[in-house]
């Protein structure tokens, strides 16, 4: 797409030596998501996979569940006074359209959650909610209860191998050092898909959106691995996509742990080398003769 990275001049200091040189930075631009023509959300993202991002966001919000719920996604024509709209396909174009506004059209008859009628633009899927209200909202809107999914059992050694494989697949991170990543693996450790973005939540939305478009939801036998921490929002997105196991290389938040415990999600944090913490759903981890301390 040519907009994933940009070049900027930087003053570089190395061991006291000063030089000027161009540096490659990850691009960050706003994306407005409209639902059936009405503004719904704005997120800051790395351009690319915008249609998948929008579709995945609407899965996490309980709007979309299958590819049949989605009529089409287009870039809005004349978002900045010119350009042409495009349906979900190639994401390159011209004119004066910035390609920072997408409109998601649902199939006639798809019932929209009440929130789409009550509020317009917001930036977080948990906006206006906190604590138990957030947990209740996810529990009542989840299409595929994780507790009802076929059992998935994963060896700790397999989990330990995934962060290195995630890192090895981060092509844009190698050039910029400024992107998060999210990846889907099978329970045998096969890499299914990986997406990068300035926001972890966007990377996950891109994964889930692609799965929706491919008819792969629910992801009831997949492992979701994210760089950085596991927030409530990421746990929510895993639950809404039917993913039974979420692993993060850093810490989870308290509300993410509460959500995992309530929904049956297996939540792993601090996945580094052979070490990890299992915060919920330990029945999916093949623990061997471990003695719990404290």
PDB file of C-alpha atoms in Angstrom, residues 8-249:
ATOM      1  CA  UNK A   8      11.693  11.136   8.461  1.00  0.00           C
ATOM      2  CA  UNK A   9      14.959  12.925   9.125  1.00  0.00           C
ATOM      3  CA  UNK A  10      16.525  12.051  12.479  1.00  0.00           C
ATOM      4  CA  UNK A  11      19.574  13.286  14.368  1.00  0.00           C
ATOM      5  CA  UNK A  12      21.509  10.216  15.374  1.00  0.00           C
ATOM      6  CA  UNK A  13      23.917  10.174  18.305  1.00  0.00           C
ATOM      7  CA  UNK A  14      26.174   7.163  18.692  1.00  0.00           C
ATOM      8  CA  UNK A  15      29.040   7.164  21.185  1.00  0.00           C
ATOM      9  CA  UNK A  16      29.106  10.957  21.064  1.00  0.00           C
ATOM     10  CA  UNK A  17      29.186  11.153  17.259  1.00  0.00           C
ATOM     11  CA  UNK A  18      26.316  13.181  15.750  1.00  0.00           C
ATOM     12  CA  UNK A  19      24.952  12.593  12.259  1.00  0.00           C
ATOM     13  CA  UNK A  20      21.791  13.326  10.273  1.00  0.00           C
ATOM     14  CA  UNK A  21      20.084  10.505   8.434  1.00  0.00           C
ATOM     15  CA  UNK A  22      16.643   9.352   7.289  1.00  0.00           C
ATOM     16  CA  UNK A  23      14.809   6.909   9.522  1.00  0.00           C
ATOM     17  CA  UNK A  24      11.931   4.571   8.734  1.00  0.00           C
ATOM     18  CA  UNK A  25       8.881   5.092  10.928  1.00  0.00           C
ATOM     19  CA  UNK A  26       5.654   3.144  11.143  1.00  0.00           C
ATOM     20  CA  UNK A  27       2.705   5.126   9.783  1.00  0.00           C
ATOM     21  CA  UNK A  28      -0.176   6.042  12.061  1.00  0.00           C
ATOM     22  CA  UNK A  29      -3.421   7.474  10.718  1.00  0.00           C
ATOM     23  CA  UNK A  30      -7.023   7.654  11.934  1.00  0.00           C
ATOM     24  CA  UNK A  31      -9.603   5.258  10.549  1.00  0.00           C
ATOM     25  CA  UNK A  32     -13.271   6.170  10.880  1.00  0.00           C
ATOM     26  CA  UNK A  33     -15.587   3.184  10.830  1.00  0.00           C
ATOM     27  CA  UNK A  34     -19.142   3.831   9.713  1.00  0.00           C
ATOM     28  CA  UNK A  35     -21.939   1.319  10.105  1.00  0.00           C
ATOM     29  CA  UNK A  36     -24.631   1.466   7.430  1.00  0.00           C
ATOM     30  CA  UNK A  37     -23.647   5.036   6.657  1.00  0.00           C
ATOM     31  CA  UNK A  38     -23.547   6.323  10.243  1.00  0.00           C
ATOM     32  CA  UNK A  39     -20.276   7.192  12.068  1.00  0.00           C
ATOM     33  CA  UNK A  40     -19.544   4.611  14.753  1.00  0.00           C
ATOM     34  CA  UNK A  41     -15.887   4.559  15.783  1.00  0.00           C
ATOM     35  CA  UNK A  42     -12.495   6.106  15.191  1.00  0.00           C
ATOM     36  CA  UNK A  43      -9.264   4.258  15.823  1.00  0.00           C
ATOM     37  CA  UNK A  44      -5.636   5.160  15.227  1.00  0.00           C
ATOM     38  CA  UNK A  45      -4.098   2.442  13.110  1.00  0.00           C
ATOM     39  CA  UNK A  46      -1.375   1.506  10.661  1.00  0.00           C
ATOM     40  CA  UNK A  47      -2.939   1.660   7.154  1.00  0.00           C
ATOM     41  CA  UNK A  48      -3.507  -1.711   5.525  1.00  0.00           C
ATOM     42  CA  UNK A  49      -6.087  -4.483   6.013  1.00  0.00           C
ATOM     43  CA  UNK A  50      -8.592  -1.737   6.791  1.00  0.00           C
ATOM     44  CA  UNK A  51     -11.604  -3.781   5.725  1.00  0.00           C
ATOM     45  CA  UNK A  52     -10.506  -6.690   7.900  1.00  0.00           C
ATOM     46  CA  UNK A  53      -9.898  -4.289  10.783  1.00  0.00           C
ATOM     47  CA  UNK A  54     -13.411  -2.857  10.483  1.00  0.00           C
ATOM     48  CA  UNK A  55     -14.986  -6.302  10.206  1.00  0.00           C
ATOM     49  CA  UNK A  56     -13.020  -7.603  13.187  1.00  0.00           C
ATOM     50  CA  UNK A  57     -13.970  -4.573  15.265  1.00  0.00           C
ATOM     51  CA  UNK A  58     -17.636  -5.263  14.548  1.00  0.00           C
ATOM     52  CA  UNK A  59     -17.211  -8.922  15.523  1.00  0.00           C
ATOM     53  CA  UNK A  60     -15.854  -7.810  18.901  1.00  0.00           C
ATOM     54  CA  UNK A  61     -18.832  -5.454  19.264  1.00  0.00           C
ATOM     55  CA  UNK A  62     -21.354  -8.204  18.566  1.00  0.00           C
ATOM     56  CA  UNK A  63     -22.530  -6.765  15.239  1.00  0.00           C
ATOM     57  CA  UNK A  64     -21.095  -9.422  12.898  1.00  0.00           C
ATOM     58  CA  UNK A  65     -20.821 -13.166  13.448  1.00  0.00           C
ATOM     59  CA  UNK A  66     -20.570 -14.699   9.978  1.00  0.00           C
ATOM     60  CA  UNK A  67     -19.626 -13.631   6.478  1.00  0.00           C
ATOM     61  CA  UNK A  68     -23.342 -13.729   5.643  1.00  0.00           C
ATOM     62  CA  UNK A  69     -23.924 -10.815   8.039  1.00  0.00           C
ATOM     63  CA  UNK A  70     -21.643  -8.632   5.929  1.00  0.00           C
ATOM     64  CA  UNK A  71     -23.007  -7.154   2.727  1.00  0.00           C
ATOM     65  CA  UNK A  72     -19.924  -5.148   1.779  1.00  0.00           C
ATOM     66  CA  UNK A  73     -17.277  -2.714   2.961  1.00  0.00           C
ATOM     67  CA  UNK A  74     -16.238   0.340   0.960  1.00  0.00           C
ATOM     68  CA  UNK A  75     -13.932   3.287   1.327  1.00  0.00           C
ATOM     69  CA  UNK A  76     -16.113   6.370   1.408  1.00  0.00           C
ATOM     70  CA  UNK A  77     -15.932   8.509  -1.707  1.00  0.00           C
ATOM     71  CA  UNK A  78     -14.940  12.099  -1.233  1.00  0.00           C
ATOM     72  CA  UNK A  79     -13.816  11.717   2.367  1.00  0.00           C
ATOM     73  CA  UNK A  80     -11.655  14.781   1.803  1.00  0.00           C
ATOM     74  CA  UNK A  81     -13.436  16.196  -1.191  1.00  0.00           C
ATOM     75  CA  UNK A  82     -12.613  13.708  -3.910  1.00  0.00           C
ATOM     76  CA  UNK A  83     -11.779  10.152  -4.825  1.00  0.00           C
ATOM     77  CA  UNK A  84     -13.860   7.119  -5.576  1.00  0.00           C
ATOM     78  CA  UNK A  85     -15.299   4.400  -3.388  1.00  0.00           C
ATOM     79  CA  UNK A  86     -14.108   0.846  -3.569  1.00  0.00           C
ATOM     80  CA  UNK A  87     -15.641  -2.407  -2.434  1.00  0.00           C
ATOM     81  CA  UNK A  88     -13.768  -4.951  -0.307  1.00  0.00           C
ATOM     82  CA  UNK A  89     -10.928  -6.004  -2.532  1.00  0.00           C
ATOM     83  CA  UNK A  90      -7.758  -4.171  -3.475  1.00  0.00           C
ATOM     84  CA  UNK A  91      -6.819  -1.370  -1.104  1.00  0.00           C
ATOM     85  CA  UNK A  92      -4.868   0.951  -3.342  1.00  0.00           C
ATOM     86  CA  UNK A  93      -6.250   3.977  -5.054  1.00  0.00           C
ATOM     87  CA  UNK A  94      -5.882   7.559  -6.112  1.00  0.00           C
ATOM     88  CA  UNK A  95      -7.691  10.850  -6.177  1.00  0.00           C
ATOM     89  CA  UNK A  96      -7.850  13.035  -3.095  1.00  0.00           C
ATOM     90  CA  UNK A  97      -9.530  10.394  -0.947  1.00  0.00           C
ATOM     91  CA  UNK A  98      -7.335   9.635   2.074  1.00  0.00           C
ATOM     92  CA  UNK A  99      -8.820   6.120   2.435  1.00  0.00           C
ATOM     93  CA  UNK A 100      -9.260   6.763   6.126  1.00  0.00           C
ATOM     94  CA  UNK A 101     -13.043   6.300   6.213  1.00  0.00           C
ATOM     95  CA  UNK A 102     -14.761   2.949   5.661  1.00  0.00           C
ATOM     96  CA  UNK A 103     -18.458   2.141   5.598  1.00  0.00           C
ATOM     97  CA  UNK A 104     -19.566  -1.340   6.634  1.00  0.00           C
ATOM     98  CA  UNK A 105     -22.925  -2.403   5.270  1.00  0.00           C
ATOM     99  CA  UNK A 106     -24.692  -5.248   7.028  1.00  0.00           C
ATOM    100  CA  UNK A 107     -26.970  -7.661   5.229  1.00  0.00           C
ATOM    101  CA  UNK A 108     -30.637  -6.608   5.410  1.00  0.00           C
ATOM    102  CA  UNK A 109     -32.247  -8.261   8.418  1.00  0.00           C
ATOM    103  CA  UNK A 110     -29.130  -8.360  10.604  1.00  0.00           C
ATOM    104  CA  UNK A 111     -30.143  -7.157  14.053  1.00  0.00           C
ATOM    105  CA  UNK A 112     -27.875  -4.442  15.396  1.00  0.00           C
ATOM    106  CA  UNK A 113     -26.975  -4.214  19.098  1.00  0.00           C
ATOM    107  CA  UNK A 114     -28.619  -1.409  21.024  1.00  0.00           C
ATOM    108  CA  UNK A 115     -25.360   0.519  21.407  1.00  0.00           C
ATOM    109  CA  UNK A 116     -25.296   1.300  17.684  1.00  0.00           C
ATOM    110  CA  UNK A 117     -28.509   3.245  18.129  1.00  0.00           C
ATOM    111  CA  UNK A 118     -27.409   5.086  21.271  1.00  0.00           C
ATOM    112  CA  UNK A 119     -23.935   6.435  20.594  1.00  0.00           C
ATOM    113  CA  UNK A 120     -21.918   7.574  17.650  1.00  0.00           C
ATOM    114  CA  UNK A 121     -18.155   7.938  17.646  1.00  0.00           C
ATOM    115  CA  UNK A 122     -16.026   6.410  20.365  1.00  0.00           C
ATOM    116  CA  UNK A 123     -12.518   5.007  20.470  1.00  0.00           C
ATOM    117  CA  UNK A 124     -12.682   1.977  22.741  1.00  0.00           C
ATOM    118  CA  UNK A 125     -14.964  -1.019  22.714  1.00  0.00           C
ATOM    119  CA  UNK A 126     -15.290  -0.648  26.481  1.00  0.00           C
ATOM    120  CA  UNK A 127     -16.126   3.076  26.282  1.00  0.00           C
ATOM    121  CA  UNK A 128     -18.620   4.081  28.930  1.00  0.00           C
ATOM    122  CA  UNK A 129     -18.361   0.727  30.682  1.00  0.00           C
ATOM    123  CA  UNK A 130     -16.318  -0.388  33.651  1.00  0.00           C
ATOM    124  CA  UNK A 131     -15.948  -3.304  36.016  1.00  0.00           C
ATOM    125  CA  UNK A 132     -18.918  -5.639  36.210  1.00  0.00           C
ATOM    126  CA  UNK A 133     -20.784  -3.752  33.469  1.00  0.00           C
ATOM    127  CA  UNK A 134     -17.992  -4.595  31.030  1.00  0.00           C
ATOM    128  CA  UNK A 135     -18.020  -8.262  32.043  1.00  0.00           C
ATOM    129  CA  UNK A 136     -21.793  -8.449  31.736  1.00  0.00           C
ATOM    130  CA  UNK A 137     -21.729  -6.809  28.301  1.00  0.00           C
ATOM    131  CA  UNK A 138     -19.308  -9.412  26.915  1.00  0.00           C
ATOM    132  CA  UNK A 139     -21.072 -12.340  28.571  1.00  0.00           C
ATOM    133  CA  UNK A 140     -24.449 -11.362  27.149  1.00  0.00           C
ATOM    134  CA  UNK A 141     -23.234 -10.683  23.601  1.00  0.00           C
ATOM    135  CA  UNK A 142     -20.736 -13.528  23.050  1.00  0.00           C
ATOM    136  CA  UNK A 143     -21.998 -15.733  20.221  1.00  0.00           C
ATOM    137  CA  UNK A 144     -19.811 -18.760  20.960  1.00  0.00           C
ATOM    138  CA  UNK A 145     -19.424 -19.581  24.686  1.00  0.00           C
ATOM    139  CA  UNK A 146     -15.859 -20.744  25.163  1.00  0.00           C
ATOM    140  CA  UNK A 147     -16.861 -23.181  27.885  1.00  0.00           C
ATOM    141  CA  UNK A 148     -18.897 -25.071  25.270  1.00  0.00           C
ATOM    142  CA  UNK A 149     -16.046 -25.427  22.744  1.00  0.00           C
ATOM    143  CA  UNK A 150     -14.229 -28.740  22.126  1.00  0.00           C
ATOM    144  CA  UNK A 151     -11.348 -29.232  24.580  1.00  0.00           C
ATOM    145  CA  UNK A 152      -7.996 -27.777  23.548  1.00  0.00           C
ATOM    146  CA  UNK A 153      -4.906 -28.909  25.441  1.00  0.00           C
ATOM    147  CA  UNK A 154      -1.537 -27.296  24.822  1.00  0.00           C
ATOM    148  CA  UNK A 155       1.930 -28.236  26.038  1.00  0.00           C
ATOM    149  CA  UNK A 156       3.812 -25.471  27.866  1.00  0.00           C
ATOM    150  CA  UNK A 157       6.793 -26.135  25.611  1.00  0.00           C
ATOM    151  CA  UNK A 158       4.689 -25.379  22.553  1.00  0.00           C
ATOM    152  CA  UNK A 159       3.487 -22.096  24.045  1.00  0.00           C
ATOM    153  CA  UNK A 160       7.074 -21.182  24.916  1.00  0.00           C
ATOM    154  CA  UNK A 161       8.097 -21.534  21.271  1.00  0.00           C
ATOM    155  CA  UNK A 162       5.470 -19.144  19.904  1.00  0.00           C
ATOM    156  CA  UNK A 163       6.889 -15.701  20.817  1.00  0.00           C
ATOM    157  CA  UNK A 164      10.074 -16.335  18.817  1.00  0.00           C
ATOM    158  CA  UNK A 165       7.979 -17.408  15.844  1.00  0.00           C
ATOM    159  CA  UNK A 166       5.834 -14.294  16.197  1.00  0.00           C
ATOM    160  CA  UNK A 167       8.887 -12.062  16.296  1.00  0.00           C
ATOM    161  CA  UNK A 168      10.462 -13.788  13.279  1.00  0.00           C
ATOM    162  CA  UNK A 169       7.345 -13.029  11.217  1.00  0.00           C
ATOM    163  CA  UNK A 170       7.189  -9.290  12.029  1.00  0.00           C
ATOM    164  CA  UNK A 171       8.457  -7.858   8.752  1.00  0.00           C
ATOM    165  CA  UNK A 172       7.529  -4.225   9.367  1.00  0.00           C
ATOM    166  CA  UNK A 173       8.819  -4.309  12.940  1.00  0.00           C
ATOM    167  CA  UNK A 174      12.236  -5.226  11.562  1.00  0.00           C
ATOM    168  CA  UNK A 175      12.284  -1.927   9.649  1.00  0.00           C
ATOM    169  CA  UNK A 176      10.703   0.322  12.251  1.00  0.00           C
ATOM    170  CA  UNK A 177      10.847  -1.233  15.708  1.00  0.00           C
ATOM    171  CA  UNK A 178       7.478   0.416  16.297  1.00  0.00           C
ATOM    172  CA  UNK A 179       4.734  -2.134  15.723  1.00  0.00           C
ATOM    173  CA  UNK A 180       2.781  -4.581  17.823  1.00  0.00           C
ATOM    174  CA  UNK A 181       1.770  -7.928  16.438  1.00  0.00           C
ATOM    175  CA  UNK A 182      -0.934 -10.538  16.936  1.00  0.00           C
ATOM    176  CA  UNK A 183      -0.880 -14.050  15.555  1.00  0.00           C
ATOM    177  CA  UNK A 184      -3.148 -17.066  15.389  1.00  0.00           C
ATOM    178  CA  UNK A 185      -1.699 -20.549  15.824  1.00  0.00           C
ATOM    179  CA  UNK A 186      -3.251 -24.001  15.767  1.00  0.00           C
ATOM    180  CA  UNK A 187      -3.081 -26.103  18.905  1.00  0.00           C
ATOM    181  CA  UNK A 188      -0.200 -27.927  17.202  1.00  0.00           C
ATOM    182  CA  UNK A 189       1.711 -24.660  16.812  1.00  0.00           C
ATOM    183  CA  UNK A 190       1.099 -24.035  13.098  1.00  0.00           C
ATOM    184  CA  UNK A 191       1.025 -20.326  12.244  1.00  0.00           C
ATOM    185  CA  UNK A 192      -2.334 -19.468  10.696  1.00  0.00           C
ATOM    186  CA  UNK A 193      -2.070 -15.691  10.318  1.00  0.00           C
ATOM    187  CA  UNK A 194      -0.192 -12.694  11.666  1.00  0.00           C
ATOM    188  CA  UNK A 195      -0.986  -8.981  11.530  1.00  0.00           C
ATOM    189  CA  UNK A 196       0.973  -5.920  12.646  1.00  0.00           C
ATOM    190  CA  UNK A 197      -0.292  -2.516  13.760  1.00  0.00           C
ATOM    191  CA  UNK A 198       0.584   0.376  16.041  1.00  0.00           C
ATOM    192  CA  UNK A 199      -2.207  -0.919  18.285  1.00  0.00           C
ATOM    193  CA  UNK A 200      -2.452  -4.480  19.567  1.00  0.00           C
ATOM    194  CA  UNK A 201      -6.245  -4.235  19.461  1.00  0.00           C
ATOM    195  CA  UNK A 202      -6.118  -3.295  15.774  1.00  0.00           C
ATOM    196  CA  UNK A 203      -3.806  -6.216  14.981  1.00  0.00           C
ATOM    197  CA  UNK A 204      -6.286  -8.569  16.650  1.00  0.00           C
ATOM    198  CA  UNK A 205      -9.211  -6.993  14.795  1.00  0.00           C
ATOM    199  CA  UNK A 206      -7.385  -7.554  11.507  1.00  0.00           C
ATOM    200  CA  UNK A 207      -6.934 -11.240  12.367  1.00  0.00           C
ATOM    201  CA  UNK A 208     -10.548 -11.699  13.394  1.00  0.00           C
ATOM    202  CA  UNK A 209     -11.852  -9.727  10.435  1.00  0.00           C
ATOM    203  CA  UNK A 210      -9.924 -11.884   7.991  1.00  0.00           C
ATOM    204  CA  UNK A 211     -11.286 -14.976   9.722  1.00  0.00           C
ATOM    205  CA  UNK A 212     -14.832 -13.632   9.341  1.00  0.00           C
ATOM    206  CA  UNK A 213     -14.281 -12.887   5.656  1.00  0.00           C
ATOM    207  CA  UNK A 214     -12.869 -16.402   5.153  1.00  0.00           C
ATOM    208  CA  UNK A 215     -15.742 -18.066   6.980  1.00  0.00           C
ATOM    209  CA  UNK A 216     -13.459 -19.324   9.759  1.00  0.00           C
ATOM    210  CA  UNK A 217     -15.361 -18.069  12.813  1.00  0.00           C
ATOM    211  CA  UNK A 218     -15.549 -19.197  15.524  1.00  0.00           C
ATOM    212  CA  UNK A 219     -11.829 -19.761  16.053  1.00  0.00           C
ATOM    213  CA  UNK A 220     -12.605 -22.452  18.602  1.00  0.00           C
ATOM    214  CA  UNK A 221      -9.310 -24.348  18.257  1.00  0.00           C
ATOM    215  CA  UNK A 222      -6.924 -21.427  17.844  1.00  0.00           C
ATOM    216  CA  UNK A 223      -4.315 -19.829  20.075  1.00  0.00           C
ATOM    217  CA  UNK A 224      -4.090 -16.032  20.018  1.00  0.00           C
ATOM    218  CA  UNK A 225      -0.670 -14.572  20.840  1.00  0.00           C
ATOM    219  CA  UNK A 226      -0.155 -10.834  21.294  1.00  0.00           C
ATOM    220  CA  UNK A 227       2.946  -8.761  21.808  1.00  0.00           C
ATOM    221  CA  UNK A 228       2.929  -6.670  24.960  1.00  0.00           C
ATOM    222  CA  UNK A 229       0.254  -6.865  27.612  1.00  0.00           C
ATOM    223  CA  UNK A 230      -3.200  -8.470  27.668  1.00  0.00           C
ATOM    224  CA  UNK A 231      -5.831  -5.812  28.349  1.00  0.00           C
ATOM    225  CA  UNK A 232      -9.532  -6.325  28.942  1.00  0.00           C
ATOM    226  CA  UNK A 233     -10.131  -5.238  25.363  1.00  0.00           C
ATOM    227  CA  UNK A 234      -7.932  -7.996  23.964  1.00  0.00           C
ATOM    228  CA  UNK A 235      -9.533 -10.616  26.175  1.00  0.00           C
ATOM    229  CA  UNK A 236     -12.915  -9.362  24.996  1.00  0.00           C
ATOM    230  CA  UNK A 237     -11.923  -9.719  21.361  1.00  0.00           C
ATOM    231  CA  UNK A 238     -10.713 -13.279  21.965  1.00  0.00           C
ATOM    232  CA  UNK A 239     -13.969 -14.233  23.683  1.00  0.00           C
ATOM    233  CA  UNK A 240     -16.121 -12.654  20.970  1.00  0.00           C
ATOM    234  CA  UNK A 241     -14.241 -14.594  18.279  1.00  0.00           C
ATOM    235  CA  UNK A 242     -14.586 -17.870  20.192  1.00  0.00           C
ATOM    236  CA  UNK A 243     -10.826 -18.172  20.801  1.00  0.00           C
ATOM    237  CA  UNK A 244     -10.169 -20.425  23.817  1.00  0.00           C
ATOM    238  CA  UNK A 245      -6.589 -19.407  24.631  1.00  0.00           C
ATOM    239  CA  UNK A 246      -4.992 -15.943  24.772  1.00  0.00           C
ATOM    240  CA  UNK A 247      -1.277 -15.602  25.490  1.00  0.00           C
ATOM    241  CA  UNK A 248       0.697 -12.390  25.942  1.00  0.00           C
ATOM    242  CA  UNK A 249       4.391 -11.733  26.359  1.00  0.00           C
TER     243      UNK A 249
END
